[in-house]
């Protein structure tokens, strides 16, 4: 295996294991969420892996993401749920993408595209049951349901599913979760009363899959947990295995004297004569600049402190007066499973007051993805 400057190693066997954890927790079929390049892990290899591991279908935000999966030969059922006025519904219909609509306008555009194409669109009704983000708003739902049923009866669309998204899935005991489930069930029941063949229902995201099996319906829709990250760290990790390890080669090792400042604005000054290492990883690669002076890296099983500002392309590590036995060409682990005592994406997230979703999906395009295990490599 070659050794690029900066690598995100993706353990596909970990992802397959996590699919098993989620299936056991929910007792339900899995719609695996692979949007945003599978949260930075690589949509195509992850899609192949999760389907081989027993997930039954896939979900993405944009139609362009679904089309990219098709272009790579992924033929599993794919639902796409975030559209704009320029979204190419005709291309989605041609590629057999399930289009989740959030409004009457989107539905009308899908029906028009289906008529032009001369083939029915597969449609999911995305219900806003309380998140107040995407989804068909409550006041409009009755009318949109009538339109859905009419288009379904005419044959321009086939309504396959009703989906909704939880606002407080990571607060398992919050009453809104059950309320959203009831509203989603009621929406599906209305479609059935209007003559639509009983639609599938799905609303559980990762935290709900793991903590609220009673909210599983025909499918569950986990994202982050597939990648081995617990969405409810206070409750547990559920045996999930983090799939991404971010490593960088030590590009440069050199001595600096006591009193010398390091990196932009010299926010860190060497207290003694010491040795520093330059790593080719910066905020353009997904290392938050806010981690300046607040991160550690693992090199040859030893932890070293990051010092000074994280720059766009580089960061600096203090190896100590003796250089820590580190040589140019050694590999530094920025985050990984944490199993060997190294930092994790959650450590980074906590240090900069965010969630590890943002850390892994922010790993940049310059970082070379390498795959181990699985079927997608
Ligand atoms: C991103 C997303 C998910 C997955 O959420 P996780 O918290 O990562 O499990 C599920 N459904 C929708 C609509 C989403 O946008």
Short mmCIF file of C-alpha atoms and ligand atoms in Angstrom, two decimals:
data_model
loop_
_atom_site.label_atom_id
_atom_site.label_comp_id
_atom_site.label_asym_id
_atom_site.label_seq_id
_atom_site.Cartn_x
_atom_site.Cartn_y
_atom_site.Cartn_z
CA UNK A 1 0.00 0.00 0.00
CA UNK A 2 1.37 3.39 -0.94
CA UNK A 3 1.66 5.99 1.76
CA UNK A 4 0.11 9.34 0.87
CA UNK A 5 0.80 12.47 2.90
CA UNK A 6 -2.60 12.35 4.49
CA UNK A 7 -4.85 9.32 4.67
CA UNK A 8 -8.29 8.48 5.97
CA UNK A 9 -8.23 4.72 6.38
CA UNK A 10 -11.76 3.33 6.27
CA UNK A 11 -12.35 -0.03 7.94
CA UNK A 12 -15.19 -1.52 5.90
CA UNK A 13 -15.41 -4.52 8.22
CA UNK A 14 -16.18 -2.09 11.05
CA UNK A 15 -19.00 -0.62 8.96
CA UNK A 16 -20.35 -4.12 8.23
CA UNK A 17 -20.19 -4.89 11.95
CA UNK A 18 -22.08 -1.68 12.74
CA UNK A 19 -24.84 -2.65 10.28
CA UNK A 20 -25.21 -5.84 12.32
CA UNK A 21 -25.41 -3.88 15.57
CA UNK A 22 -28.15 -1.66 14.12
CA UNK A 23 -30.13 -4.57 12.71
CA UNK A 24 -30.05 -6.31 16.06
CA UNK A 25 -31.03 -3.12 17.91
CA UNK A 26 -33.97 -2.29 15.66
CA UNK A 27 -35.15 -5.68 14.45
CA UNK A 28 -35.97 -3.82 11.24
CA UNK A 29 -34.65 -3.39 7.72
CA UNK A 30 -32.05 -0.68 7.32
CA UNK A 31 -32.04 2.26 4.95
CA UNK A 32 -28.37 3.23 5.24
CA UNK A 33 -27.72 6.96 4.98
CA UNK A 34 -24.70 7.59 2.73
CA UNK A 35 -25.18 11.31 2.07
CA UNK A 36 -22.23 13.71 2.11
CA UNK A 37 -19.94 11.04 0.64
CA UNK A 38 -21.01 8.66 3.41
CA UNK A 39 -20.14 11.23 6.09
CA UNK A 40 -16.70 11.55 4.52
CA UNK A 41 -16.06 7.80 4.33
CA UNK A 42 -16.68 7.39 0.58
CA UNK A 43 -20.22 6.79 -0.67
CA UNK A 44 -19.56 4.02 -3.19
CA UNK A 45 -17.44 1.62 -1.12
CA UNK A 46 -19.66 2.25 1.90
CA UNK A 47 -22.84 1.64 -0.14
CA UNK A 48 -21.50 -1.67 -1.41
CA UNK A 49 -20.40 -2.68 2.08
CA UNK A 50 -23.65 -1.88 3.86
CA UNK A 51 -25.76 -3.68 1.25
CA UNK A 52 -23.49 -6.73 1.45
CA UNK A 53 -23.81 -6.57 5.24
CA UNK A 54 -27.60 -6.71 5.10
CA UNK A 55 -28.85 -3.14 4.78
CA UNK A 56 -31.72 -3.24 2.29
CA UNK A 57 -31.60 0.25 0.84
CA UNK A 58 -29.78 3.59 0.76
CA UNK A 59 -30.55 7.24 1.37
CA UNK A 60 -28.89 10.48 0.29
CA UNK A 61 -29.75 14.17 0.36
CA UNK A 62 -29.22 15.29 -3.24
CA UNK A 63 -30.31 13.59 -6.46
CA UNK A 64 -26.74 14.18 -7.70
CA UNK A 65 -25.51 11.91 -4.90
CA UNK A 66 -27.98 9.21 -5.91
CA UNK A 67 -26.97 9.49 -9.57
CA UNK A 68 -23.30 9.13 -8.60
CA UNK A 69 -24.14 5.85 -6.87
CA UNK A 70 -25.97 4.63 -9.98
CA UNK A 71 -23.05 5.68 -12.20
CA UNK A 72 -20.78 3.54 -10.04
CA UNK A 73 -23.07 0.55 -10.55
CA UNK A 74 -24.87 0.60 -7.21
CA UNK A 75 -28.36 -0.66 -8.06
CA UNK A 76 -29.92 -0.85 -4.58
CA UNK A 77 -33.04 1.19 -3.86
CA UNK A 78 -31.99 4.82 -3.19
CA UNK A 79 -34.11 7.61 -1.74
CA UNK A 80 -33.11 11.27 -2.17
CA UNK A 81 -34.75 13.92 0.01
CA UNK A 82 -33.32 17.40 -0.54
CA UNK A 83 -34.32 19.28 -3.67
CA UNK A 84 -34.19 22.77 -5.11
CA UNK A 85 -35.86 24.39 -8.10
CA UNK A 86 -33.04 23.13 -10.31
CA UNK A 87 -33.19 19.50 -9.16
CA UNK A 88 -33.20 17.10 -12.10
CA UNK A 89 -36.27 14.98 -11.39
CA UNK A 90 -36.24 13.55 -14.92
CA UNK A 91 -32.75 12.16 -14.36
CA UNK A 92 -33.87 10.76 -11.01
CA UNK A 93 -36.86 9.03 -12.62
CA UNK A 94 -34.67 7.63 -15.41
CA UNK A 95 -32.26 6.24 -12.80
CA UNK A 96 -35.04 4.77 -10.67
CA UNK A 97 -34.37 7.07 -7.70
CA UNK A 98 -37.07 7.31 -5.02
CA UNK A 99 -37.84 11.03 -4.76
CA UNK A 100 -38.89 12.21 -1.31
CA UNK A 101 -40.98 15.35 -1.75
CA UNK A 102 -41.27 18.12 0.83
CA UNK A 103 -43.93 20.32 -0.76
CA UNK A 104 -46.75 20.56 -3.29
CA UNK A 105 -44.40 22.46 -5.61
CA UNK A 106 -41.86 19.62 -5.54
CA UNK A 107 -44.62 17.08 -6.09
CA UNK A 108 -45.95 19.03 -9.08
CA UNK A 109 -42.46 19.18 -10.58
CA UNK A 110 -42.02 15.43 -10.11
CA UNK A 111 -45.42 14.70 -11.70
CA UNK A 112 -44.54 16.95 -14.65
CA UNK A 113 -41.20 15.22 -15.11
CA UNK A 114 -42.87 11.80 -14.95
CA UNK A 115 -45.33 12.81 -17.68
CA UNK A 116 -42.50 13.99 -19.90
CA UNK A 117 -40.55 10.82 -19.24
CA UNK A 118 -43.60 8.64 -19.80
CA UNK A 119 -42.75 6.53 -16.78
CA UNK A 120 -44.01 6.76 -13.22
CA UNK A 121 -41.88 8.36 -10.51
CA UNK A 122 -41.37 6.51 -7.25
CA UNK A 123 -42.22 9.01 -4.52
CA UNK A 124 -41.82 9.19 -0.77
CA UNK A 125 -43.88 11.73 1.15
CA UNK A 126 -41.49 13.51 3.52
CA UNK A 127 -43.66 14.72 6.37
CA UNK A 128 -42.62 17.51 8.71
CA UNK A 129 -43.87 16.04 11.96
CA UNK A 130 -42.16 18.57 14.21
CA UNK A 131 -38.56 19.23 13.14
CA UNK A 132 -39.66 22.32 11.22
CA UNK A 133 -36.96 21.91 8.63
CA UNK A 134 -37.61 19.98 5.38
CA UNK A 135 -40.82 18.08 4.88
CA UNK A 136 -44.42 18.79 3.97
CA UNK A 137 -45.72 21.27 6.54
CA UNK A 138 -48.60 20.27 8.75
CA UNK A 139 -51.04 22.88 7.41
CA UNK A 140 -50.51 21.74 3.84
CA UNK A 141 -50.42 18.01 4.45
CA UNK A 142 -54.11 17.25 3.86
CA UNK A 143 -54.04 18.93 0.45
CA UNK A 144 -50.72 17.41 -0.58
CA UNK A 145 -52.01 13.98 0.46
CA UNK A 146 -54.97 14.40 -1.90
CA UNK A 147 -52.57 15.35 -4.72
CA UNK A 148 -50.36 12.37 -3.95
CA UNK A 149 -53.33 10.01 -4.02
CA UNK A 150 -54.65 11.50 -7.26
CA UNK A 151 -51.29 11.24 -9.04
CA UNK A 152 -50.84 7.73 -7.69
CA UNK A 153 -54.28 6.73 -9.05
CA UNK A 154 -53.45 8.30 -12.44
CA UNK A 155 -50.22 6.37 -12.55
CA UNK A 156 -47.86 9.33 -12.92
CA UNK A 157 -46.31 8.50 -9.55
CA UNK A 158 -46.21 5.54 -7.23
CA UNK A 159 -46.25 6.51 -3.56
CA UNK A 160 -43.94 4.06 -1.84
CA UNK A 161 -43.22 5.47 1.60
CA UNK A 162 -43.86 8.10 4.21
CA UNK A 163 -40.79 9.38 6.03
CA UNK A 164 -40.19 11.92 8.74
CA UNK A 165 -37.16 13.10 10.70
CA UNK A 166 -36.86 13.47 14.47
CA UNK A 167 -35.97 16.75 16.14
CA UNK A 168 -34.89 15.22 19.44
CA UNK A 169 -33.85 11.67 18.55
CA UNK A 170 -30.81 12.04 20.79
CA UNK A 171 -33.10 12.80 23.75
CA UNK A 172 -34.72 9.36 23.86
CA UNK A 173 -37.24 10.11 26.59
CA UNK A 174 -38.49 13.36 25.14
CA UNK A 175 -42.23 13.12 24.44
CA UNK A 176 -41.77 14.78 21.04
CA UNK A 177 -40.31 11.50 19.69
CA UNK A 178 -43.51 9.55 20.25
CA UNK A 179 -45.59 12.50 19.09
CA UNK A 180 -43.65 12.67 15.82
CA UNK A 181 -44.10 8.93 15.33
CA UNK A 182 -47.87 9.26 15.86
CA UNK A 183 -48.10 12.10 13.34
CA UNK A 184 -46.12 10.08 10.82
CA UNK A 185 -48.32 7.04 11.31
CA UNK A 186 -51.40 9.25 10.90
CA UNK A 187 -50.01 10.68 7.66
CA UNK A 188 -49.52 7.19 6.26
CA UNK A 189 -53.01 6.19 7.40
CA UNK A 190 -54.51 9.19 5.59
CA UNK A 191 -52.83 8.14 2.34
CA UNK A 192 -54.22 4.64 2.77
CA UNK A 193 -57.72 6.05 3.33
CA UNK A 194 -57.29 8.06 0.13
CA UNK A 195 -56.68 4.82 -1.76
CA UNK A 196 -52.87 4.61 -1.86
CA UNK A 197 -51.43 1.12 -1.32
CA UNK A 198 -50.15 0.96 2.28
CA UNK A 199 -46.91 2.95 2.25
CA UNK A 200 -43.74 1.99 4.09
CA UNK A 201 -43.01 4.19 7.11
CA UNK A 202 -39.57 5.28 8.39
CA UNK A 203 -38.45 7.91 10.84
CA UNK A 204 -35.75 6.57 13.19
CA UNK A 205 -32.27 8.11 12.86
CA UNK A 206 -29.22 6.60 14.61
CA UNK A 207 -30.03 7.65 18.17
CA UNK A 208 -33.62 6.42 17.84
CA UNK A 209 -32.49 3.12 16.27
CA UNK A 210 -30.28 2.49 19.30
CA UNK A 211 -32.53 3.77 22.08
CA UNK A 212 -36.13 3.69 20.82
CA UNK A 213 -36.79 0.41 19.00
CA UNK A 214 -40.49 1.16 19.45
CA UNK A 215 -40.10 3.94 16.84
CA UNK A 216 -38.86 1.52 14.17
CA UNK A 217 -41.53 1.01 11.55
CA UNK A 218 -40.85 -0.69 8.20
CA UNK A 219 -37.33 0.70 7.95
CA UNK A 220 -34.88 2.61 10.11
CA UNK A 221 -32.60 5.28 8.71
CA UNK A 222 -29.25 5.40 10.51
CA UNK A 223 -26.30 7.45 9.37
CA UNK A 224 -23.65 8.25 11.97
CA UNK A 225 -23.92 4.90 13.77
CA UNK A 226 -22.99 3.07 10.56
CA UNK A 227 -19.67 4.85 10.82
CA UNK A 228 -19.20 3.61 14.36
CA UNK A 229 -19.97 6.75 16.30
CA UNK A 230 -22.50 6.74 19.04
CA UNK A 231 -25.01 9.56 18.73
CA UNK A 232 -25.73 9.31 22.46
CA UNK A 233 -22.31 9.09 24.15
CA UNK A 234 -23.79 9.59 27.61
CA UNK A 235 -25.78 6.37 27.15
CA UNK A 236 -23.12 4.17 25.57
CA UNK A 237 -21.31 3.09 22.43
CA UNK A 238 -23.49 0.01 21.82
CA UNK A 239 -20.45 -1.94 20.58
CA UNK A 240 -20.12 0.26 17.50
CA UNK A 241 -16.64 0.40 15.97
CA UNK A 242 -15.37 3.73 14.55
CA UNK A 243 -14.51 3.18 10.90
CA UNK A 244 -12.24 6.12 10.08
CA UNK A 245 -8.61 6.63 11.13
CA UNK A 246 -6.95 9.85 9.99
CA UNK A 247 -3.18 9.71 9.68
CA UNK A 248 -0.48 12.02 8.31
CA UNK A 249 3.15 11.39 7.52
CA UNK A 250 5.67 13.37 9.51
CA UNK A 251 6.87 15.73 6.77
CA UNK A 252 9.67 17.51 8.61
CA UNK A 253 11.52 17.27 11.93
CA UNK A 254 13.70 20.12 13.17
CA UNK A 255 15.20 21.76 16.24
CA UNK A 256 14.12 25.12 17.58
CA UNK A 257 15.60 27.09 20.46
CA UNK A 258 13.93 28.05 23.73
CA UNK A 259 11.96 31.28 23.30
CA UNK A 260 11.15 30.80 19.62
CA UNK A 261 7.51 31.16 18.59
CA UNK A 262 5.83 28.57 16.39
CA UNK A 263 3.39 29.02 13.49
CA UNK A 264 1.24 32.09 12.73
CA UNK A 265 1.24 34.78 15.40
CA UNK A 266 3.58 32.70 17.54
CA UNK A 267 0.73 31.65 19.83
CA UNK A 268 3.07 29.03 21.32
CA UNK A 269 6.65 29.66 22.34
CA UNK A 270 9.10 26.85 23.01
CA UNK A 271 9.82 26.87 26.77
CA UNK A 272 13.08 24.94 26.25
CA UNK A 273 15.22 23.93 23.30
CA UNK A 274 13.02 21.38 21.59
CA UNK A 275 12.23 19.44 18.44
CA UNK A 276 9.15 20.06 16.33
CA UNK A 277 7.47 18.02 13.63
CA UNK A 278 5.41 19.37 10.76
CA UNK A 279 2.36 17.34 9.72
CA UNK A 280 0.74 17.94 6.31
CA UNK A 281 -2.79 18.33 7.73
CA UNK A 282 -4.65 21.57 8.20
CA UNK A 283 -8.06 23.12 8.34
CA UNK A 284 -8.57 22.61 4.60
CA UNK A 285 -8.31 18.91 5.39
CA UNK A 286 -10.82 19.04 8.23
CA UNK A 287 -8.58 19.74 11.22
CA UNK A 288 -10.51 22.56 12.91
CA UNK A 289 -8.40 25.70 13.38
CA UNK A 290 -10.08 25.99 16.77
CA UNK A 291 -8.05 22.90 17.76
CA UNK A 292 -4.90 25.05 17.69
CA UNK A 293 -2.94 24.16 20.81
CA UNK A 294 -5.65 21.69 21.87
CA UNK A 295 -4.94 18.49 19.99
CA UNK A 296 -2.67 15.53 20.47
CA UNK A 297 -1.37 13.05 17.92
CA UNK A 298 -0.13 9.49 18.32
CA UNK A 299 3.26 8.71 16.78
CA UNK A 300 4.93 5.34 17.41
CA UNK A 301 2.51 4.70 20.31
CA UNK A 302 3.34 7.99 22.04
CA UNK A 303 1.13 11.04 22.39
CA UNK A 304 2.55 14.42 21.41
CA UNK A 305 0.96 17.87 21.74
CA UNK A 306 0.01 20.00 18.77
CA UNK A 307 1.44 23.49 19.27
CA UNK A 308 0.71 26.86 17.70
CA UNK A 309 -1.90 27.62 15.11
CA UNK A 310 -3.38 24.94 12.88
CA UNK A 311 -2.84 26.34 9.37
CA UNK A 312 -4.63 25.58 6.11
CA UNK A 313 -2.27 22.78 5.11
CA UNK A 314 -0.07 22.06 8.10
CA UNK A 315 0.14 21.76 11.82
CA UNK A 316 3.08 21.55 14.19
CA UNK A 317 3.74 19.04 16.97
CA UNK A 318 6.21 19.40 19.85
CA UNK A 319 8.34 16.24 20.01
CA UNK A 320 10.20 17.40 23.12
CA UNK A 321 13.91 18.05 23.69
CA UNK A 322 14.90 14.50 22.82
CA UNK A 323 12.81 14.40 19.67
CA UNK A 324 10.76 11.50 20.97
CA UNK A 325 12.43 9.06 18.62
CA UNK A 326 10.30 10.44 15.77
CA UNK A 327 11.73 10.56 12.25
CA UNK A 328 10.50 12.08 9.01
CA UNK A 329 8.37 9.45 7.28
CA UNK A 330 6.84 8.14 10.51
CA UNK A 331 3.04 8.23 10.59
CA UNK A 332 1.04 10.30 13.02
CA UNK A 333 -2.49 9.29 13.95
CA UNK A 334 -4.69 12.35 14.26
CA UNK A 335 -7.78 10.41 15.26
CA UNK A 336 -8.91 6.81 15.14
CA UNK A 337 -10.71 4.19 17.18
CA UNK A 338 -9.03 5.28 20.40
CA UNK A 339 -8.26 1.63 21.07
CA UNK A 340 -4.49 2.22 21.32
CA UNK A 341 -4.92 5.30 23.51
CA UNK A 342 -4.95 7.67 20.56
CA UNK A 343 -7.29 10.59 20.06
CA UNK A 344 -10.78 10.11 18.63
CA UNK A 345 -13.04 12.26 16.49
CA UNK A 346 -15.17 12.66 19.61
CA UNK A 347 -12.18 14.14 21.46
CA UNK A 348 -11.88 16.71 18.70
CA UNK A 349 -15.60 17.40 18.71
CA UNK A 350 -15.65 17.93 22.46
CA UNK A 351 -12.61 20.21 22.32
CA UNK A 352 -14.25 22.53 19.81
CA UNK A 353 -17.83 22.17 21.07
CA UNK A 354 -19.34 20.35 18.14
CA UNK A 355 -20.42 16.78 17.29
CA UNK A 356 -18.25 14.15 15.66
CA UNK A 357 -20.64 14.13 12.67
CA UNK A 358 -19.04 17.47 11.75
CA UNK A 359 -15.50 16.18 12.27
CA UNK A 360 -15.74 13.09 10.03
CA UNK A 361 -17.88 14.68 7.32
CA UNK A 362 -15.45 17.62 7.26
CA UNK A 363 -12.44 15.50 6.31
CA UNK A 364 -11.42 17.17 3.07
CA UNK A 365 -11.14 16.01 -0.50
CA UNK A 366 -7.33 16.18 -0.41
CA UNK A 367 -7.25 13.37 2.14
CA UNK A 368 -6.70 10.05 0.37
CA UNK A 369 -9.28 7.43 1.36
CA UNK A 370 -7.83 3.95 1.75
CA UNK A 371 -10.07 0.96 2.36
CA UNK A 372 -9.39 -2.11 4.41
CA UNK A 373 -11.66 -5.14 4.69
CA UNK A 374 -15.14 -5.36 3.23
CA UNK A 375 -16.21 -5.68 -0.35
CA UNK A 376 -15.91 -2.11 -1.57
CA UNK A 377 -12.15 -1.57 -1.76
C1 LIG B 1 -28.82 12.64 7.93
C2 LIG B 1 -30.17 12.05 8.03
C3 LIG B 1 -30.36 10.82 8.69
C4 LIG B 1 -29.27 10.11 9.47
O1 LIG B 1 -29.12 10.73 10.73
P1 LIG B 1 -28.06 10.14 11.80
O2 LIG B 1 -28.27 10.98 12.99
O3 LIG B 1 -26.71 10.33 11.19
O4 LIG B 1 -28.40 8.72 11.99
C5 LIG B 1 -31.62 10.24 8.63
N1 LIG B 1 -32.63 10.87 8.00
C6 LIG B 1 -32.49 12.07 7.39
C7 LIG B 1 -33.66 12.70 6.72
C8 LIG B 1 -31.26 12.70 7.39
O5 LIG B 1 -31.13 13.89 6.80
#
